[in-house]
Tab-separated table of C-alpha atoms and ligand atoms in Angstrom:
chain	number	residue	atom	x	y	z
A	1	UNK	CA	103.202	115.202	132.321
A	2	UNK	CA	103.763	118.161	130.092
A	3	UNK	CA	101.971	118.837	126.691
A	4	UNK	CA	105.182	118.119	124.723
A	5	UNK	CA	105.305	114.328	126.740
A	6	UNK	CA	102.214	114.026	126.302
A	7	UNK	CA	101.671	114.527	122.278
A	8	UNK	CA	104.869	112.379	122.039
A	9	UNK	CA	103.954	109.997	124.049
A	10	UNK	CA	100.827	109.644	121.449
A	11	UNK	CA	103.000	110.338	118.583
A	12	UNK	CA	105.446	107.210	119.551
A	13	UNK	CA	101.590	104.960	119.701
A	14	UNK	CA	100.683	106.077	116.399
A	15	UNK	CA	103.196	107.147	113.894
A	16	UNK	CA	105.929	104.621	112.579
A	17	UNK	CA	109.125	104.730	113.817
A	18	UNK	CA	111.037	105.960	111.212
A	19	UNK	CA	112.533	109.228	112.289
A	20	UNK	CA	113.328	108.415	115.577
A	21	UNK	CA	111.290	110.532	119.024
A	22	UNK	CA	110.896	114.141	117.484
A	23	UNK	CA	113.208	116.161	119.578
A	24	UNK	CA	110.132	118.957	120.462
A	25	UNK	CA	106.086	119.072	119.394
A	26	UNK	CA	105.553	122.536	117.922
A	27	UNK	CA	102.181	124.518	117.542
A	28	UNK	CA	102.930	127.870	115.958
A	29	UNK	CA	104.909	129.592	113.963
A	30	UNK	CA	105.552	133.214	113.161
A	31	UNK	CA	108.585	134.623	111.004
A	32	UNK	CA	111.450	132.743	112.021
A	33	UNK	CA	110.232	132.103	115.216
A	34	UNK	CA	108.252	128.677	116.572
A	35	UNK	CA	107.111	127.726	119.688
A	36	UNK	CA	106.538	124.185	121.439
A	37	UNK	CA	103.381	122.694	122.860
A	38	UNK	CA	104.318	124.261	126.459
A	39	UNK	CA	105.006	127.749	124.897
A	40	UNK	CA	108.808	127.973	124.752
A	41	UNK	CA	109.552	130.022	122.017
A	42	UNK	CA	112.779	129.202	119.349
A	43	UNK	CA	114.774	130.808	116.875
A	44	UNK	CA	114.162	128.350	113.616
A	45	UNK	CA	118.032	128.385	111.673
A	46	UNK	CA	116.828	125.332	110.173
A	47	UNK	CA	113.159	126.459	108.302
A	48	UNK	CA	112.150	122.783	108.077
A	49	UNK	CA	115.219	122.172	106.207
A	50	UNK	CA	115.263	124.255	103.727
A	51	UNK	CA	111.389	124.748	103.008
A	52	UNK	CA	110.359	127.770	104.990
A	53	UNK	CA	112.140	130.041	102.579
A	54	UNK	CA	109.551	132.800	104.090
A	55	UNK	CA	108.967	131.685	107.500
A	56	UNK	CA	106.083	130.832	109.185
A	57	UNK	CA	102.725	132.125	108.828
A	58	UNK	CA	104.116	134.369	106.215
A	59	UNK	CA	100.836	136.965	105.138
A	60	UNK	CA	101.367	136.531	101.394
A	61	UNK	CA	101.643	132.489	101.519
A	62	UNK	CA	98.052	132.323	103.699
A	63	UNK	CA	96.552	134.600	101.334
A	64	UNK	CA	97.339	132.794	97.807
A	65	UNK	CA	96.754	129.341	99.641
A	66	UNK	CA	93.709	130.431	100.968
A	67	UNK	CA	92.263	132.470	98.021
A	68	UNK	CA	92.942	129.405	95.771
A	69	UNK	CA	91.519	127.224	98.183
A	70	UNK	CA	88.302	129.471	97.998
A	71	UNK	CA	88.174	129.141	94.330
A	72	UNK	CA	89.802	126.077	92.972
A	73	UNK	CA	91.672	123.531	95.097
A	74	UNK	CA	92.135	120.349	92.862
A	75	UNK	CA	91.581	119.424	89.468
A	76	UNK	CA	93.199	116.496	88.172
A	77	UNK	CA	95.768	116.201	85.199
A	78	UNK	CA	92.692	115.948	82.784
A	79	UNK	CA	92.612	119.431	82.924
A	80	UNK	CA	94.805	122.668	83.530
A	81	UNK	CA	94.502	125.867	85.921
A	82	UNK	CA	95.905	129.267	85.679
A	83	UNK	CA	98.508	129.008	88.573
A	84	UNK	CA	99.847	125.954	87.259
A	85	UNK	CA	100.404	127.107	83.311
A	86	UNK	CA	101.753	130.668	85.543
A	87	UNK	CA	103.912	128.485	87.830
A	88	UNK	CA	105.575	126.351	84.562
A	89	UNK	CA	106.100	129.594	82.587
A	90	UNK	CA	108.236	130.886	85.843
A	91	UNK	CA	110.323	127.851	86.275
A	92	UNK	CA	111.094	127.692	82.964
A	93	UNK	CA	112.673	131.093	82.247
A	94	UNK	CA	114.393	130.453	86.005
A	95	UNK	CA	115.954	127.930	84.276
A	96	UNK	CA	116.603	129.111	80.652
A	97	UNK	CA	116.375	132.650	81.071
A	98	UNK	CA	117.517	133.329	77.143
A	99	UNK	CA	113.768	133.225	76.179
A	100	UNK	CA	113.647	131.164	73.050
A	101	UNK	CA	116.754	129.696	73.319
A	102	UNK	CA	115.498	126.477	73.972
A	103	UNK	CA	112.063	124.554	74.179
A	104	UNK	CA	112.182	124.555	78.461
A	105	UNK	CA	109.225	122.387	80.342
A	106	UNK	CA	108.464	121.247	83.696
A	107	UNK	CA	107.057	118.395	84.837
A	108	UNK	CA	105.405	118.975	88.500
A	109	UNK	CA	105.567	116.459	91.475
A	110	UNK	CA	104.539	116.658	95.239
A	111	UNK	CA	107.923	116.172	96.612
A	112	UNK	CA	111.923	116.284	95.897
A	113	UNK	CA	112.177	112.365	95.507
A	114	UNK	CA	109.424	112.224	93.426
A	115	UNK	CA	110.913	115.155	91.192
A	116	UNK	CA	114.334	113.413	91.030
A	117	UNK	CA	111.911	109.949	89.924
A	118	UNK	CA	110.365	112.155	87.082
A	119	UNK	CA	113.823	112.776	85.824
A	120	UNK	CA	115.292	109.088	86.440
A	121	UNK	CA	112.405	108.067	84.249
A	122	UNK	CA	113.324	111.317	81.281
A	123	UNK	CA	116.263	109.758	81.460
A	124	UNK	CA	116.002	106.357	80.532
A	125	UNK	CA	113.844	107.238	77.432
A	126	UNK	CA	117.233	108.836	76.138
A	127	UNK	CA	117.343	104.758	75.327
A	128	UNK	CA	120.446	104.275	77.618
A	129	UNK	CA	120.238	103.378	81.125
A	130	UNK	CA	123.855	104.161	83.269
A	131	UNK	CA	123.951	107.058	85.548
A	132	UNK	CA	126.533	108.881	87.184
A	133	UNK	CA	126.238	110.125	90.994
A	134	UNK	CA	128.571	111.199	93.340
A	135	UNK	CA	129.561	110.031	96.869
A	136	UNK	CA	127.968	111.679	99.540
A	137	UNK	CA	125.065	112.494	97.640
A	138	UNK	CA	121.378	112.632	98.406
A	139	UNK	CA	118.533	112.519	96.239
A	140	UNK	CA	115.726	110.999	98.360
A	141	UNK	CA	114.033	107.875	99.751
A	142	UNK	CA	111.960	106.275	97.354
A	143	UNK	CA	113.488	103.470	95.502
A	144	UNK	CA	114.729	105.261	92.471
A	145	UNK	CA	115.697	108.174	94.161
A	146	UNK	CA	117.554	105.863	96.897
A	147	UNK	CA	119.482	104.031	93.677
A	148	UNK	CA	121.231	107.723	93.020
A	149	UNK	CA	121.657	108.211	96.927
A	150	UNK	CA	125.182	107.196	97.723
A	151	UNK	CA	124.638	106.354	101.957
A	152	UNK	CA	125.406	102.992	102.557
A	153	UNK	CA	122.949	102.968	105.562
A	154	UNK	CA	119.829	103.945	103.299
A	155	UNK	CA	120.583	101.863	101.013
A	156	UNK	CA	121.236	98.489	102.079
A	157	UNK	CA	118.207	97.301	103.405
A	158	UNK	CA	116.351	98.046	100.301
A	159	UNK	CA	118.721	96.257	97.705
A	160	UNK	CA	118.310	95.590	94.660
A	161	UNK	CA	117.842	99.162	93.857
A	162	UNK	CA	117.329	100.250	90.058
A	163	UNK	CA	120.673	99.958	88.372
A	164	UNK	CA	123.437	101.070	86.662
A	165	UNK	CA	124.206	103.656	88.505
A	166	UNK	CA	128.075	104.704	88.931
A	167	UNK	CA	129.565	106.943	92.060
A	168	UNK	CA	132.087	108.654	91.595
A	169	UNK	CA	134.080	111.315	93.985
A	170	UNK	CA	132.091	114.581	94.520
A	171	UNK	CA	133.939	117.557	93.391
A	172	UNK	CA	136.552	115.647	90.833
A	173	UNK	CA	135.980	116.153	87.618
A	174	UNK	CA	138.837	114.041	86.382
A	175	UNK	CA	136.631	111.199	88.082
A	176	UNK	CA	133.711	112.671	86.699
A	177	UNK	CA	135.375	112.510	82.496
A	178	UNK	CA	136.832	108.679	83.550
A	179	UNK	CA	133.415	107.376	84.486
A	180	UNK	CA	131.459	108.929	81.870
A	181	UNK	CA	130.999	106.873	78.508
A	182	UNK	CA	129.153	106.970	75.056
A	183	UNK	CA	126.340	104.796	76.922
A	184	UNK	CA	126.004	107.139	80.023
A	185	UNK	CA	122.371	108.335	79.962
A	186	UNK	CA	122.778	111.412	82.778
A	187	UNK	CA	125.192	112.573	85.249
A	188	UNK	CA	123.332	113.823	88.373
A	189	UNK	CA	124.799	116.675	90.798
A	190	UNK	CA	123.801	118.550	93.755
A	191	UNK	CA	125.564	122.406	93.141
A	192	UNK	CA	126.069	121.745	96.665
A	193	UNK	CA	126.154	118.768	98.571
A	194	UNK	CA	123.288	119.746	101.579
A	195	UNK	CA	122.615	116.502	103.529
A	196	UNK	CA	126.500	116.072	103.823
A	197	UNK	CA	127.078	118.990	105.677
A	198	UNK	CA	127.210	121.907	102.508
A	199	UNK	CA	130.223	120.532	100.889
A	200	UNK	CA	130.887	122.760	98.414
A	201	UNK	CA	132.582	121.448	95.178
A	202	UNK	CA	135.638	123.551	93.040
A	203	UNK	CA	134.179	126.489	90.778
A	204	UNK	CA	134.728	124.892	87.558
A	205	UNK	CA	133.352	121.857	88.639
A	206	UNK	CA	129.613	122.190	87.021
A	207	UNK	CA	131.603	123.699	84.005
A	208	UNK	CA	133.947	120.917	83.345
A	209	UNK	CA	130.688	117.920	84.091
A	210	UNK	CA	128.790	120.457	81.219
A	211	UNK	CA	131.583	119.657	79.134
A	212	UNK	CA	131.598	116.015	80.060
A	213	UNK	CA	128.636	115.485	79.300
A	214	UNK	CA	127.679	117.651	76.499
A	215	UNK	CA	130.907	115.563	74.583
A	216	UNK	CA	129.433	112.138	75.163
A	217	UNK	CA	125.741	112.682	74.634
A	218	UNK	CA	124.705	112.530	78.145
A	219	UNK	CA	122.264	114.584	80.508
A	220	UNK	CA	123.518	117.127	82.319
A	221	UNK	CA	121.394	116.601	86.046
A	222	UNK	CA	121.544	119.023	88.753
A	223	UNK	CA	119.272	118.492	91.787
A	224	UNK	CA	118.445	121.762	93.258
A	225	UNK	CA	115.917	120.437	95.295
A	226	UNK	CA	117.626	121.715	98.169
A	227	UNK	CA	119.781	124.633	97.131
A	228	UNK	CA	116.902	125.972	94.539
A	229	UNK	CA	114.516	129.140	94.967
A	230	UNK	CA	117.093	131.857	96.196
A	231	UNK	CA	118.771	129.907	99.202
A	232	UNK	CA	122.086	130.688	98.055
A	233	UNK	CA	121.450	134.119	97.060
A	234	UNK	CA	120.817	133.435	93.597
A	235	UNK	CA	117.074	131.568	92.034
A	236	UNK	CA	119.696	128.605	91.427
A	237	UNK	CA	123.174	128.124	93.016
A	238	UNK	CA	124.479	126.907	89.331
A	239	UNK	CA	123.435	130.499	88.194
A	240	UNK	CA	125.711	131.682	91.560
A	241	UNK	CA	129.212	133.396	90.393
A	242	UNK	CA	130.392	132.933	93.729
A	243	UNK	CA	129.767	129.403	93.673
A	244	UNK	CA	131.087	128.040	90.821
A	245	UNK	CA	132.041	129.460	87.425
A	246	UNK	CA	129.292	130.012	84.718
A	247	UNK	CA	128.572	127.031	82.594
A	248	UNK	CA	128.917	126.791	78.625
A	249	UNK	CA	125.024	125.561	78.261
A	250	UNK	CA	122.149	125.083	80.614
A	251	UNK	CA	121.407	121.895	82.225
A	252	UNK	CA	119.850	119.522	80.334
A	253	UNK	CA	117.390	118.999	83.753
A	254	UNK	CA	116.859	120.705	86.968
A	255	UNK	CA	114.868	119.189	89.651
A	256	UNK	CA	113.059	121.496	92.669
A	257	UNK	CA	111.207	121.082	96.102
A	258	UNK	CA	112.188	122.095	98.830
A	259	UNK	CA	111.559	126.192	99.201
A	260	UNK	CA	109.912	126.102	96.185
A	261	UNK	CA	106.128	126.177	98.035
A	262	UNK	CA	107.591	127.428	101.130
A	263	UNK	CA	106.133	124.807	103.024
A	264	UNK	CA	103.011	123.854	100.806
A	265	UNK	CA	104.242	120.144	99.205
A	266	UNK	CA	105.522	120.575	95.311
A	267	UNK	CA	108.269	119.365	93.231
A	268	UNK	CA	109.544	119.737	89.515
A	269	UNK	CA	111.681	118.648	87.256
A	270	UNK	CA	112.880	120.765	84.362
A	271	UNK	CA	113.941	119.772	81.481
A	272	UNK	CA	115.515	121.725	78.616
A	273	UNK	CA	116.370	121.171	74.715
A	274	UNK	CA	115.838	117.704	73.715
A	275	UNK	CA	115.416	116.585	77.249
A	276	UNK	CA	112.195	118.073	77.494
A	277	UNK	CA	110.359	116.447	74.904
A	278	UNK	CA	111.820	112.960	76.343
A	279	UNK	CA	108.829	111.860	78.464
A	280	UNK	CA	105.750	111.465	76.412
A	281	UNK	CA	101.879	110.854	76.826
A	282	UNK	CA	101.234	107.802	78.586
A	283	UNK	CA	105.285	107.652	80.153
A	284	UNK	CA	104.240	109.375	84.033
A	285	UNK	CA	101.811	110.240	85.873
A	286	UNK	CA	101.093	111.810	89.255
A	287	UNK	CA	97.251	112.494	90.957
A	288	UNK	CA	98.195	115.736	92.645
A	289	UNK	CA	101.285	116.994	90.686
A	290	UNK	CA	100.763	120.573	89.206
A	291	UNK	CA	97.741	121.140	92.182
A	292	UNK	CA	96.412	124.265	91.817
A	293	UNK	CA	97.234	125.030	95.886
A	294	UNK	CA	100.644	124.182	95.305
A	295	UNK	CA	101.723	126.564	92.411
A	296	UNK	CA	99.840	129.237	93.770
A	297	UNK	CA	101.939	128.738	97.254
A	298	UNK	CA	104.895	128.771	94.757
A	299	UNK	CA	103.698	131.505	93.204
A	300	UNK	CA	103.621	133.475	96.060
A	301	UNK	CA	107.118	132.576	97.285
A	302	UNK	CA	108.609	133.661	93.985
A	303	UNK	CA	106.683	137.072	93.941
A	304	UNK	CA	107.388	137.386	97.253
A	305	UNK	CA	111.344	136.638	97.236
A	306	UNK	CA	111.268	139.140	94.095
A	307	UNK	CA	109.480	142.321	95.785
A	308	UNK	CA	111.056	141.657	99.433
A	309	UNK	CA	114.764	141.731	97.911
A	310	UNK	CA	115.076	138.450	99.922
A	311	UNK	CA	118.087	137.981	97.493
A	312	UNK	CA	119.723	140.145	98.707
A	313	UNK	CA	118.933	139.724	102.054
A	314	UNK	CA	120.175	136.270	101.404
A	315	UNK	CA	123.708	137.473	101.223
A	316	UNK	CA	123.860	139.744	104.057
A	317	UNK	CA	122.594	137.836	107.130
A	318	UNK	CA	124.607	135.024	105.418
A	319	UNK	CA	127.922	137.260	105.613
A	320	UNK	CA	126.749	138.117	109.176
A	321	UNK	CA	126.137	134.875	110.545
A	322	UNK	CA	129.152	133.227	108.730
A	323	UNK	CA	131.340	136.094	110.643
A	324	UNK	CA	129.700	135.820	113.609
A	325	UNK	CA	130.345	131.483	113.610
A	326	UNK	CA	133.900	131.889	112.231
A	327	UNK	CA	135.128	134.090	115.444
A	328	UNK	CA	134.548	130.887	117.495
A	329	UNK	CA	137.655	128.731	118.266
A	330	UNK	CA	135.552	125.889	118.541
A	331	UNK	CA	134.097	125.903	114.353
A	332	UNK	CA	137.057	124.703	113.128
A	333	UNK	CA	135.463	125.649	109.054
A	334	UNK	CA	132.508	127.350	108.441
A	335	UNK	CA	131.457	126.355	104.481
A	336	UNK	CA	128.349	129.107	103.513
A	337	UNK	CA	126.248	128.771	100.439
A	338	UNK	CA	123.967	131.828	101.308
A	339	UNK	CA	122.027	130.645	103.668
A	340	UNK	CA	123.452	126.952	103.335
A	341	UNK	CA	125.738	127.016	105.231
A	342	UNK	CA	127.875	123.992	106.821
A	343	UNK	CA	129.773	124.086	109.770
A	344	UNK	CA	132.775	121.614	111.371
A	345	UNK	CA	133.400	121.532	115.092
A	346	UNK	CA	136.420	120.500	116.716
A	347	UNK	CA	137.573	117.125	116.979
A	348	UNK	CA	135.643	115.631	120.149
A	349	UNK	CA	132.844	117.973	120.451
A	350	UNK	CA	129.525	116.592	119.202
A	351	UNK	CA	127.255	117.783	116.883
A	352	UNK	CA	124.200	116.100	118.364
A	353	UNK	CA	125.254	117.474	121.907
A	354	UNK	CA	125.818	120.649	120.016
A	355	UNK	CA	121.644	120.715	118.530
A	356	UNK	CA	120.922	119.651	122.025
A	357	UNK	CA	122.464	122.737	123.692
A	358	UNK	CA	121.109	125.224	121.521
A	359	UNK	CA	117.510	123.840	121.814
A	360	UNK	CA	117.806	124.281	125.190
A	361	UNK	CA	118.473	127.911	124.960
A	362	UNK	CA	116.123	128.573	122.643
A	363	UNK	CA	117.925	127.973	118.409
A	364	UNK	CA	116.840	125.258	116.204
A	365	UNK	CA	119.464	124.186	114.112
A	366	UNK	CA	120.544	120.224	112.673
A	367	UNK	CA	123.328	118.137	112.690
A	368	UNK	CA	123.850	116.292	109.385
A	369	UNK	CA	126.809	114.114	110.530
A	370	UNK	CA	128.462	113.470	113.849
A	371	UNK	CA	130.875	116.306	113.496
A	372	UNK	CA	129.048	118.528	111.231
A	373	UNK	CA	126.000	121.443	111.370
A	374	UNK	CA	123.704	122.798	109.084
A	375	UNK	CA	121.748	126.037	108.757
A	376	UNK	CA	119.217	126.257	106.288
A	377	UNK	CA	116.790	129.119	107.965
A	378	UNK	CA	114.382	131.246	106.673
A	379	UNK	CA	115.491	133.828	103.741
A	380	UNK	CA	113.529	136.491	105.696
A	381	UNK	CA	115.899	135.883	108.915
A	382	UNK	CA	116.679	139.045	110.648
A	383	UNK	CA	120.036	140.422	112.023
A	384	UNK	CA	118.616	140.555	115.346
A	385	UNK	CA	117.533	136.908	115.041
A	386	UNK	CA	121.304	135.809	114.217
A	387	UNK	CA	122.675	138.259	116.718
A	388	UNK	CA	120.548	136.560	119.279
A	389	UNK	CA	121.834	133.490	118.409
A	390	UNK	CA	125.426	134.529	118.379
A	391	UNK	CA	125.634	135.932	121.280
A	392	UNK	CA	123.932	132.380	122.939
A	393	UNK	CA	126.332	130.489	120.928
A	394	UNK	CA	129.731	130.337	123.535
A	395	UNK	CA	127.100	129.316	126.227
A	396	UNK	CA	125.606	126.751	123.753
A	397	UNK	CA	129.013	125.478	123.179
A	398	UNK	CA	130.385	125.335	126.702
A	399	UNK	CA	127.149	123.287	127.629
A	400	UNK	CA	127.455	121.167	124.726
A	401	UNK	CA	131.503	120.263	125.989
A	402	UNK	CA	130.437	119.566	129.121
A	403	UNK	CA	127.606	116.704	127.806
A	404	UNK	CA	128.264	113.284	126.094
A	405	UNK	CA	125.713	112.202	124.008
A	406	UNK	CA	125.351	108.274	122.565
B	1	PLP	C1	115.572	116.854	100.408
B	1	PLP	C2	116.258	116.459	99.171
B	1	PLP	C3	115.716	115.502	98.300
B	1	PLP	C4	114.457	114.738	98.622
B	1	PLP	O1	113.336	115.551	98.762
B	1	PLP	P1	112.044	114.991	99.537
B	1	PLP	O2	111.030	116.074	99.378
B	1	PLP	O3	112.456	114.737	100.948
B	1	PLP	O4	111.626	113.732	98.860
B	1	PLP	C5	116.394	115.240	97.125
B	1	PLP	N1	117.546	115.873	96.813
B	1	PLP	C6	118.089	116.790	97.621
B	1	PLP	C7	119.352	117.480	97.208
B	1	PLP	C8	117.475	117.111	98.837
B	1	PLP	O5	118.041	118.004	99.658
């Protein structure tokens, strides 16, 4: 038995199957490169979906987490520490970067859900309760979070889920103004849809749901839990002008996880104007949210993004790899959000046969859907990293035509 069978085999006796046999057991990381319990080494394209914004092991990340350890690790929400008060400031001028333009605040959390759960809360103290989400959206497992998830599959076991919440087509804005009302509380977005398979929606689309639901009262929503912190090129896709087209006011609320810590658990949820005085003392709670580890990881990351130009690396290995996946007969559309980026295979090849292939030679990368893949590596991926995987991919395709998968 190898190590890998092994530490599965143990894995499968003790953890709860809920994500199915992990597909390898990894012990070290280093840039954007991993390597399994019996030393094969990978190319990560997927960064632990979305999180390793600067790799693995990254030198500035293990310093801050470390130093902080060494001085402060956890408080509670009695009492404040510098790195969270630093970390708040930071989010909130990401957000609102017209200092003074508006009161901005964040809430922190240890996880995306639980960010999107701060702001399903905010948003019922507005004193209405309906909510607007899209199809094809995802906004996380727990049970409020799940009630704003549109996926049949993840929801129905778990019904009733909190309420009042209307879907309506991703991308249409004429759907979006029909479904909208004087009693809507918030209308909640992705910039761009990730666990579909980066659907990205018209440019005017945030514009015209700013209008929507600026005219009727409501909350403007956007989760960038996924597409936050630089991983389309810009500190928040809605702030991309090659995404969509610039909006007339800033969301009313923002909600972050994913990159944010590079790894280290966090969440937040932003709130601007009136929205941020919404929750008050007494309305949530959370033991470790605002944990002095965790904003000094995030710290880190957002220094660290800032003095690497990882911005504007970002684009470039982006352009490269989106190039590089286009000139294959077999991607039939190739959908990039910086380094998002979505990708549809012929009709009748795989995608799962398609992950499959390309672990085998080395390149970690995720199927969302049956015919879709996602790439959501590292912002400090190199060119050589994506030319390596380029020039595996026609092998990694011919292997994956020749397999069928269940
Ligand atoms: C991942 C994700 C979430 C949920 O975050 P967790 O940390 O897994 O709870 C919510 N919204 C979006 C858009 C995500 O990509």
């Amino acid at each position: 038995m190898t190590s890998q069978q092994d530490w599965t085999q143990r894995y499968t006796g003790a953890v709860m199957n809920t994500f199915g046999t992990p597909k390898l057991v990894l012990i070290k990381g280093q840039g954007a490169r991993v390597w399994d319990a019996d030393g094969k080494e990978y190319v990560d394209l997927l960064g632990g979906i979305a999180v390793n914004a600067l790799g693995h092991a990254h030198p500035a990340l293990v310093g801050a987490v470390t130093e902080q350890l060494q001085t402060l690790g956890h408080i509670s929400n009695f009492f404040a520490s510098a790195p969270q008060v630093e970390l708040a400031e930071r989010l909130c001028r990401m957000v609102e970067p017209s200092v003074g333009a508006a009161d901005t605040k964040v809430f922190f959390t240890n996880s995306g859900a639980e960010a999107n759960e701060a702001a399903f809360k905010l948003t019922r103290r507005t004193g209405r309760t309906h909510i607007v989400a899209t199809e094809g959206a995802f906004h996380g497992r727990t049970m409020g979070a799940l009630a704003l998830t549109s996926k049949e599959a993840y929801r129905a076991p778990f019904e009733p889920l909190p309420g009042d919440v209307t879907f309506v087509p991703y991308g249409d804005a004429e759907a979006l103004a029909a479904a909208v009302t004087d009693a809507t509380a918030a209308v909640i977005i992705e910039p761009v849809q990730g666990e579909a398979g980066v659907i990205i929606p018209p440019a005017d689309y945030l514009a015209q749901a700013r209008h929507i639901t600026t005219a009727h009262g409501a909350l403007l929503w956007l989760d960038e839990i996924q597409t936050g912190i630089g991983r389309t090129g810009t500190w928040l896709a809605f702030q991309n002008d090659e995404l969509c087209d610039e909006l007339p006011a800033v969301p009313d609320i923002v909600t972050l996880a994913k990159g944010l810590a590079g790894g280290i658990p966090i969440g937040a949820c932003v709130a601007t104007g009136a929205a941020a005085s919404l929750l008050q003392p007494g309305n949530h709670g959370s033991t470790f949210a605002g944990n002095p580890i965790a904003a000094a990881a995030a710290l880190a990351v957002l220094d660290t993004i800032e003095k690497d130009g990882l911005l504007e690396n970002v684009a470039a290995i982006s352009a490269r790899l989106t190039a590089g996946l286009s000139a294959d007969a077999r991607i039939t559309e190739v959908r990039a959000a910086g380094l998002l980026i979505g990708v549809d295979l012929v009709e009748g090849l795989d995608s799962a046969a398609v992950v499959a292939a390309a672990l085998d030679a080395g390149f970690i990368i995720n199927n969302p859907t049956p015919s879709r893949l996602r790439f959501a590596p590292p912002l400090v991926l190199t060119e050589a990293d994506v030319d390596a995987f380029l020039a595996a991919l026609p092998a990694i395709l011919d292997a994956a035509e020749g397999t069928v998968t269940a």
